[in-house]
GROMACS .gro file of C-alpha atoms in nm:
model
  318
    1MET     CA    1  -1.154   3.401  -1.041
    2ALA     CA    2  -1.123   3.246  -0.695
    3ARG     CA    3  -0.766   3.216  -0.570
    4ASP     CA    4  -0.607   2.892  -0.458
    5LEU     CA    5  -0.609   2.810  -0.090
    6THR     CA    6  -0.268   2.818   0.077
    7GLN     CA    7  -0.134   2.514   0.258
    8LEU     CA    8  -0.210   2.676   0.594
    9GLU     CA    9  -0.565   2.763   0.489
   10MET     CA   10  -0.622   2.409   0.365
   11LEU     CA   11  -0.494   2.256   0.688
   12THR     CA   12  -0.702   2.493   0.899
   13LEU     CA   13  -1.024   2.444   0.703
   14LEU     CA   14  -0.986   2.066   0.696
   15GLU     CA   15  -0.898   2.030   1.066
   16PRO     CA   16  -1.261   1.995   1.186
   17VAL     CA   17  -1.311   1.716   0.931
   18VAL     CA   18  -0.994   1.548   1.056
   19GLY     CA   19  -1.130   1.565   1.411
   20GLN     CA   20  -1.464   1.415   1.306
   21ASN     CA   21  -1.291   1.133   1.120
   22ILE     CA   22  -1.062   1.057   1.413
   23ASP     CA   23  -1.376   1.002   1.622
   24ARG     CA   24  -1.522   0.787   1.346
   25HIS     CA   25  -1.202   0.588   1.315
   26LEU     CA   26  -1.172   0.523   1.688
   27SER     CA   27  -1.533   0.405   1.700
   28MET     CA   28  -1.458   0.143   1.432
   29ALA     CA   29  -1.096   0.041   1.498
   30LYS     CA   30  -1.048  -0.275   1.701
   31ASP     CA   31  -0.750  -0.321   1.929
   32TRP     CA   32  -0.535  -0.621   1.842
   33TYR     CA   33  -0.200  -0.753   1.958
   34PRO     CA   34   0.080  -0.876   1.733
   35HIS     CA   35   0.181  -1.157   1.971
   36ASP     CA   36  -0.158  -1.322   1.918
   37TYR     CA   37  -0.069  -1.395   1.554
   38VAL     CA   38   0.264  -1.570   1.614
   39PRO     CA   39   0.296  -1.949   1.675
   40TRP     CA   40   0.555  -1.910   1.949
   41ASP     CA   41   0.573  -2.283   2.018
   42GLU     CA   42   0.750  -2.324   1.683
   43GLY     CA   43   1.038  -2.098   1.791
   44ARG     CA   44   1.394  -2.220   1.851
   45ASN     CA   45   1.738  -2.069   1.894
   46PHE     CA   46   1.972  -1.977   1.612
   47ALA     CA   47   2.344  -2.063   1.611
   48ALA     CA   48   2.446  -1.757   1.816
   49LEU     CA   49   2.262  -1.919   2.109
   50ASP     CA   50   2.378  -2.272   2.037
   51GLY     CA   51   2.087  -2.345   1.807
   52ILE     CA   52   2.064  -2.401   1.430
   53ASP     CA   53   2.080  -2.123   1.173
   54TRP     CA   54   1.827  -2.082   0.895
   55ASP     CA   55   1.813  -2.316   0.599
   56PRO     CA   56   1.575  -2.278   0.299
   57GLU     CA   57   1.427  -2.622   0.366
   58GLN     CA   58   1.290  -2.494   0.697
   59SER     CA   59   1.042  -2.262   0.520
   60ARG     CA   60   0.692  -2.388   0.448
   61LEU     CA   61   0.620  -2.095   0.217
   62SER     CA   62   0.653  -2.104  -0.160
   63GLU     CA   63   0.900  -1.872  -0.331
   64VAL     CA   64   0.615  -1.642  -0.433
   65ALA     CA   65   0.480  -1.626  -0.077
   66ARG     CA   66   0.827  -1.556   0.067
   67VAL     CA   67   0.891  -1.277  -0.183
   68ALA     CA   68   0.550  -1.121  -0.117
   69MET     CA   69   0.590  -1.141   0.261
   70ILE     CA   70   0.937  -0.988   0.251
   71THR     CA   71   0.823  -0.710   0.018
   72ASN     CA   72   0.523  -0.628   0.234
   73LEU     CA   73   0.728  -0.639   0.555
   74LEU     CA   74   1.004  -0.412   0.422
   75THR     CA   75   0.733  -0.172   0.306
   76GLU     CA   76   0.587  -0.165   0.657
   77ASP     CA   77   0.936  -0.132   0.806
   78ASN     CA   78   0.983   0.209   0.645
   79LEU     CA   79   0.733   0.364   0.888
   80PRO     CA   80   0.983   0.621   1.026
   81SER     CA   81   1.018   0.765   0.678
   82TYR     CA   82   0.641   0.775   0.622
   83HIS     CA   83   0.591   0.941   0.961
   84ARG     CA   84   0.840   1.210   0.868
   85THR     CA   85   0.668   1.270   0.535
   86ILE     CA   86   0.315   1.308   0.666
   87SER     CA   87   0.434   1.515   0.962
   88GLU     CA   88   0.600   1.757   0.722
   89ASN     CA   89   0.290   1.782   0.503
   90PHE     CA   90   0.026   1.782   0.778
   91SER     CA   91   0.089   1.922   1.123
   92GLN     CA   92   0.209   1.798   1.460
   93ASP     CA   93  -0.052   2.006   1.641
   94GLY     CA   94  -0.427   1.981   1.695
   95ALA     CA   95  -0.635   1.714   1.522
   96TRP     CA   96  -0.376   1.665   1.249
   97GLY     CA   97  -0.108   1.587   1.505
   98THR     CA   98  -0.338   1.350   1.692
   99TRP     CA   99  -0.404   1.158   1.373
  100VAL     CA  100  -0.038   1.139   1.274
  101GLY     CA  101   0.042   0.986   1.612
  102ARG     CA  102  -0.248   0.741   1.610
  103TRP     CA  103  -0.182   0.632   1.251
  104THR     CA  104   0.187   0.575   1.325
  105ALA     CA  105   0.111   0.368   1.635
  106GLU     CA  106  -0.136   0.148   1.448
  107GLU     CA  107   0.094   0.100   1.150
  108ASN     CA  108   0.382  -0.005   1.375
  109ARG     CA  109   0.193  -0.319   1.473
  110HIS     CA  110   0.211  -0.448   1.118
  111ALA     CA  111   0.587  -0.486   1.097
  112ILE     CA  112   0.603  -0.626   1.452
  113ALA     CA  113   0.354  -0.903   1.374
  114MET     CA  114   0.496  -0.992   1.034
  115ARG     CA  115   0.859  -1.006   1.146
  116ASP     CA  116   0.786  -1.212   1.457
  117TYR     CA  117   0.581  -1.457   1.248
  118LEU     CA  118   0.848  -1.494   0.979
  119ILE     CA  119   1.135  -1.540   1.223
  120VAL     CA  120   0.959  -1.778   1.461
  121THR     CA  121   0.833  -1.997   1.176
  122ARG     CA  122   1.171  -1.972   0.995
  123SER     CA  123   0.986  -1.876   0.680
  124VAL     CA  124   1.261  -1.647   0.547
  125ASP     CA  125   1.634  -1.595   0.584
  126PRO     CA  126   1.662  -1.364   0.890
  127VAL     CA  127   2.011  -1.243   0.798
  128ALA     CA  128   1.913  -1.143   0.444
  129LEU     CA  129   1.594  -0.985   0.578
  130GLU     CA  130   1.786  -0.769   0.827
  131ASN     CA  131   2.044  -0.668   0.566
  132ASP     CA  132   1.767  -0.559   0.329
  133ARG     CA  133   1.593  -0.371   0.610
  134MET     CA  134   1.909  -0.174   0.681
  135VAL     CA  135   1.950  -0.079   0.316
  136HIS     CA  136   1.584   0.012   0.267
  137LEU     CA  137   1.545   0.223   0.581
  138THR     CA  138   1.875   0.400   0.525
  139LYS     CA  139   1.750   0.512   0.182
  140GLY     CA  140   1.407   0.603   0.317
  141VAL     CA  141   1.117   0.703   0.097
  142HIS     CA  142   1.107   1.023  -0.103
  143ALA     CA  143   0.807   1.176  -0.278
  144PRO     CA  144   0.825   1.200  -0.658
  145GLU     CA  145   0.936   1.533  -0.796
  146GLY     CA  146   0.648   1.780  -0.793
  147PHE     CA  147   0.468   1.613  -0.502
  148GLY     CA  148   0.421   1.823  -0.192
  149GLY     CA  149   0.163   1.969   0.040
  150VAL     CA  150  -0.143   1.840   0.215
  151LEU     CA  151  -0.354   1.764  -0.093
  152ASP     CA  152  -0.091   1.560  -0.274
  153GLN     CA  153  -0.017   1.365   0.042
  154VAL     CA  154  -0.380   1.295   0.135
  155VAL     CA  155  -0.460   1.179  -0.216
  156TYR     CA  156  -0.148   0.962  -0.238
  157VAL     CA  157  -0.204   0.784   0.094
  158THR     CA  158  -0.568   0.719   0.003
  159PHE     CA  159  -0.460   0.514  -0.298
  160GLN     CA  160  -0.152   0.373  -0.125
  161GLU     CA  161  -0.339   0.241   0.179
  162LEU     CA  162  -0.589   0.064  -0.046
  163ALA     CA  163  -0.311  -0.076  -0.264
  164THR     CA  164  -0.134  -0.208   0.045
  165ARG     CA  165  -0.457  -0.369   0.166
  166VAL     CA  166  -0.494  -0.551  -0.168
  167SER     CA  167  -0.131  -0.668  -0.155
  168HIS     CA  168  -0.165  -0.801   0.202
  169ARG     CA  169  -0.482  -0.992   0.123
  170SER     CA  170  -0.331  -1.143  -0.193
  171THR     CA  171  -0.020  -1.241   0.000
  172GLY     CA  172  -0.228  -1.411   0.267
  173ARG     CA  173  -0.393  -1.627   0.003
  174VAL     CA  174  -0.068  -1.744  -0.161
  175CYS     CA  175   0.086  -1.827   0.178
  176ASP     CA  176  -0.155  -2.122   0.200
  177GLU     CA  177  -0.107  -2.114   0.576
  178PRO     CA  178  -0.399  -2.023   0.806
  179ILE     CA  179  -0.207  -1.821   1.067
  180ALA     CA  180  -0.035  -1.606   0.805
  181ASP     CA  181  -0.364  -1.554   0.622
  182ARG     CA  182  -0.540  -1.449   0.945
  183MET     CA  183  -0.257  -1.213   1.041
  184LEU     CA  184  -0.250  -1.044   0.699
  185ALA     CA  185  -0.630  -1.014   0.697
  186ARG     CA  186  -0.605  -0.831   1.032
  187ILE     CA  187  -0.338  -0.597   0.894
  188ALA     CA  188  -0.541  -0.539   0.579
  189ALA     CA  189  -0.840  -0.436   0.792
  190ASP     CA  190  -0.625  -0.160   0.945
  191GLU     CA  191  -0.516  -0.044   0.601
  192ASN     CA  192  -0.877  -0.024   0.490
  193LEU     CA  193  -0.977   0.197   0.783
  194HIS     CA  194  -0.677   0.420   0.717
  195MET     CA  195  -0.778   0.447   0.352
  196ILE     CA  196  -1.131   0.550   0.447
  197PHE     CA  197  -0.994   0.821   0.678
  198TYR     CA  198  -0.780   0.974   0.406
  199ARG     CA  199  -1.050   0.928   0.142
  200ASN     CA  200  -1.294   1.126   0.357
  201ILE     CA  201  -1.043   1.409   0.404
  202ALA     CA  202  -0.987   1.429   0.029
  203ALA     CA  203  -1.363   1.434  -0.029
  204ALA     CA  204  -1.390   1.733   0.203
  205ALA     CA  205  -1.104   1.901   0.019
  206PHE     CA  206  -1.302   1.862  -0.304
  207ASP     CA  207  -1.579   2.075  -0.156
  208LEU     CA  208  -1.331   2.341  -0.046
  209ALA     CA  209  -1.110   2.359  -0.353
  210PRO     CA  210  -1.233   2.139  -0.640
  211ASP     CA  211  -0.977   2.255  -0.896
  212GLN     CA  212  -0.681   2.211  -0.663
  213THR     CA  213  -0.806   1.869  -0.555
  214ILE     CA  214  -0.861   1.730  -0.906
  215GLU     CA  215  -0.517   1.854  -1.001
  216ALA     CA  216  -0.366   1.669  -0.706
  217ILE     CA  217  -0.556   1.352  -0.798
  218THR     CA  218  -0.446   1.366  -1.161
  219LYS     CA  219  -0.086   1.422  -1.060
  220VAL     CA  220  -0.085   1.136  -0.809
  221VAL     CA  221  -0.264   0.886  -1.033
  222LYS     CA  222  -0.032   0.953  -1.326
  223ASN     CA  223   0.282   0.924  -1.112
  224PHE     CA  224   0.175   0.665  -0.856
  225ALA     CA  225   0.441   0.429  -0.723
  226MET     CA  226   0.418   0.187  -0.432
  227PRO     CA  227   0.610   0.304  -0.123
  228GLY     CA  228   0.844   0.004  -0.142
  229THR     CA  229   0.984   0.116  -0.476
  230GLY     CA  230   1.362   0.096  -0.470
  231MET     CA  231   1.401  -0.166  -0.196
  232PRO     CA  232   1.660  -0.440  -0.259
  233ASN     CA  233   1.553  -0.680  -0.539
  234TRP     CA  234   1.251  -0.458  -0.607
  235ARG     CA  235   1.238  -0.523  -0.981
  236ARG     CA  236   1.287  -0.900  -0.961
  237ASN     CA  237   1.043  -0.943  -0.673
  238GLY     CA  238   0.793  -0.707  -0.832
  239VAL     CA  239   0.789  -0.911  -1.153
  240LEU     CA  240   0.723  -1.228  -0.956
  241MET     CA  241   0.441  -1.064  -0.759
  242VAL     CA  242   0.282  -0.926  -1.074
  243LYS     CA  243   0.312  -1.259  -1.250
  244HIS     CA  244   0.128  -1.435  -0.968
  245ARG     CA  245  -0.134  -1.162  -0.916
  246ILE     CA  246  -0.021  -1.040  -0.577
  247TYR     CA  247  -0.053  -0.685  -0.708
  248ASP     CA  248  -0.074  -0.609  -1.078
  249LEU     CA  249  -0.203  -0.343  -1.317
  250ARG     CA  250  -0.554  -0.489  -1.328
  251GLN     CA  251  -0.582  -0.483  -0.951
  252HIS     CA  252  -0.440  -0.132  -0.943
  253LEU     CA  253  -0.698  -0.007  -1.190
  254ASP     CA  254  -1.007  -0.205  -1.085
  255GLU     CA  255  -0.954  -0.248  -0.710
  256VAL     CA  256  -0.773   0.073  -0.620
  257LEU     CA  257  -0.812   0.361  -0.866
  258TRP     CA  258  -1.170   0.321  -0.985
  259PRO     CA  259  -1.337   0.245  -0.648
  260VAL     CA  260  -1.188   0.560  -0.493
  261LEU     CA  261  -1.255   0.780  -0.795
  262ARG     CA  262  -1.619   0.668  -0.795
  263ILE     CA  263  -1.662   0.748  -0.426
  264TRP     CA  264  -1.525   1.097  -0.496
  265ASN     CA  265  -1.764   1.134  -0.794
  266VAL     CA  266  -1.469   1.262  -0.994
  267PHE     CA  267  -1.638   1.228  -1.332
  268GLU     CA  268  -1.982   1.346  -1.219
  269ARG     CA  269  -1.886   1.670  -1.043
  270THR     CA  270  -2.008   1.997  -1.190
  271ASP     CA  271  -1.811   2.246  -0.979
  272PHE     CA  272  -1.487   2.268  -1.178
  273THR     CA  273  -1.369   2.577  -1.359
  274PRO     CA  274  -1.216   2.529  -1.707
  275ARG     CA  275  -0.885   2.469  -1.529
  276GLY     CA  276  -1.030   2.179  -1.329
  277GLU     CA  277  -1.211   2.043  -1.635
  278GLN     CA  278  -0.880   2.030  -1.819
  279SER     CA  279  -0.722   1.831  -1.537
  280ARG     CA  280  -1.017   1.591  -1.522
  281GLU     CA  281  -0.995   1.538  -1.897
  282GLU     CA  282  -0.625   1.460  -1.859
  283LEU     CA  283  -0.711   1.206  -1.588
  284GLY     CA  284  -0.976   1.043  -1.806
  285GLU     CA  285  -0.737   1.007  -2.098
  286TYR     CA  286  -0.477   0.853  -1.870
  287LEU     CA  287  -0.726   0.597  -1.734
  288GLU     CA  288  -0.832   0.502  -2.087
  289GLN     CA  289  -0.470   0.445  -2.183
  290LEU     CA  290  -0.412   0.248  -1.862
  291GLU     CA  291  -0.704   0.018  -1.951
  292ARG     CA  292  -0.544  -0.050  -2.289
  293ASP     CA  293  -0.212  -0.116  -2.116
  294VAL     CA  294  -0.381  -0.357  -1.873
  295ILE     CA  295  -0.537  -0.559  -2.154
  296ARG     CA  296  -0.204  -0.579  -2.335
  297PHE     CA  297  -0.025  -0.682  -2.015
  298GLU     CA  298  -0.280  -0.955  -1.936
  299GLU     CA  299  -0.248  -1.099  -2.285
  300GLN     CA  300   0.131  -1.111  -2.251
  301ARG     CA  301   0.111  -1.271  -1.908
  302ASP     CA  302  -0.134  -1.535  -2.028
  303ARG     CA  303   0.100  -1.628  -2.315
  304LEU     CA  304   0.395  -1.648  -2.076
  305LEU     CA  305   0.211  -1.869  -1.828
  306ALA     CA  306   0.089  -2.092  -2.110
  307ARG     CA  307   0.446  -2.138  -2.238
  308GLU     CA  308   0.570  -2.218  -1.890
  309ALA     CA  309   0.292  -2.471  -1.835
  310ALA     CA  310   0.367  -2.639  -2.168
  311LYS     CA  311   0.737  -2.651  -2.087
  312ALA     CA  312   0.669  -2.805  -1.746
  313GLU     CA  313   0.437  -3.064  -1.896
  314LYS     CA  314   0.695  -3.155  -2.159
  315ALA     CA  315   0.961  -3.200  -1.891
  316LEU     CA  316   0.737  -3.450  -1.710
  317THR     CA  317   0.661  -3.648  -2.025
  318PRO     CA  318   0.871  -3.971  -2.047
   0.00000   0.00000   0.00000
């Protein structure tokens, strides 16, 4: 029976693939500048500089759009914590180190653009936003128990980058504001390229260690949580975002999990030992249960929205 690869062996064997995918990424990535997505002519001073402080009536965004923008921004804000995590699980040397630096620099643009847009347009309460940022970054992000090592991390960020892309694009649509939509589409394009990078590394890991890789995938899929989990008002805001299809179980299953699993040919591979087959079977059973959960959730949401619509209509009836 072949032994498992150590973390060092995995990093060493995957490094040439990382180098190739850095070249691929740089050939496709387009430089962009956060200041180009901010309507600076709308800016004005707050009270500390003899201006006017924020008032909810100043925001042109709906409650759903504000919640989604704040949630996405606070998620992007936690970049120092993500950088620490991937540095610990990858390497700060060679191709791995080059990628960690490049990825961090690209990700940093996202929070810069979103915050400048929200503050200049007075779309959200800047004091509440800063207070939440302090709380969220102080807590940081911590991997679920049992997660650790290069495979778990590569698999997780593959799904997470795609999930974040979906959330940004959905948020852009509910903003109903062309500048915000264009900015979030630009950010989502970055997330998609990052997802492809990590997805390609995981695909290479499959060829090196199929059993270890399917075990990492099964573990991550069954325990997946968005990186913003635990931020202030997470549960309340999450319910609102799910209710209005910013990011829900159906999107998670159909737009995130299945597209990646198909690219990896998870259910068509023939190179697993009985150990890997057992893990793949566990994954398949989980996905079947998730589909049942999605159907049940959608039925409940439809009933809730129908009741709310009927209640609103009744309130308008003389």
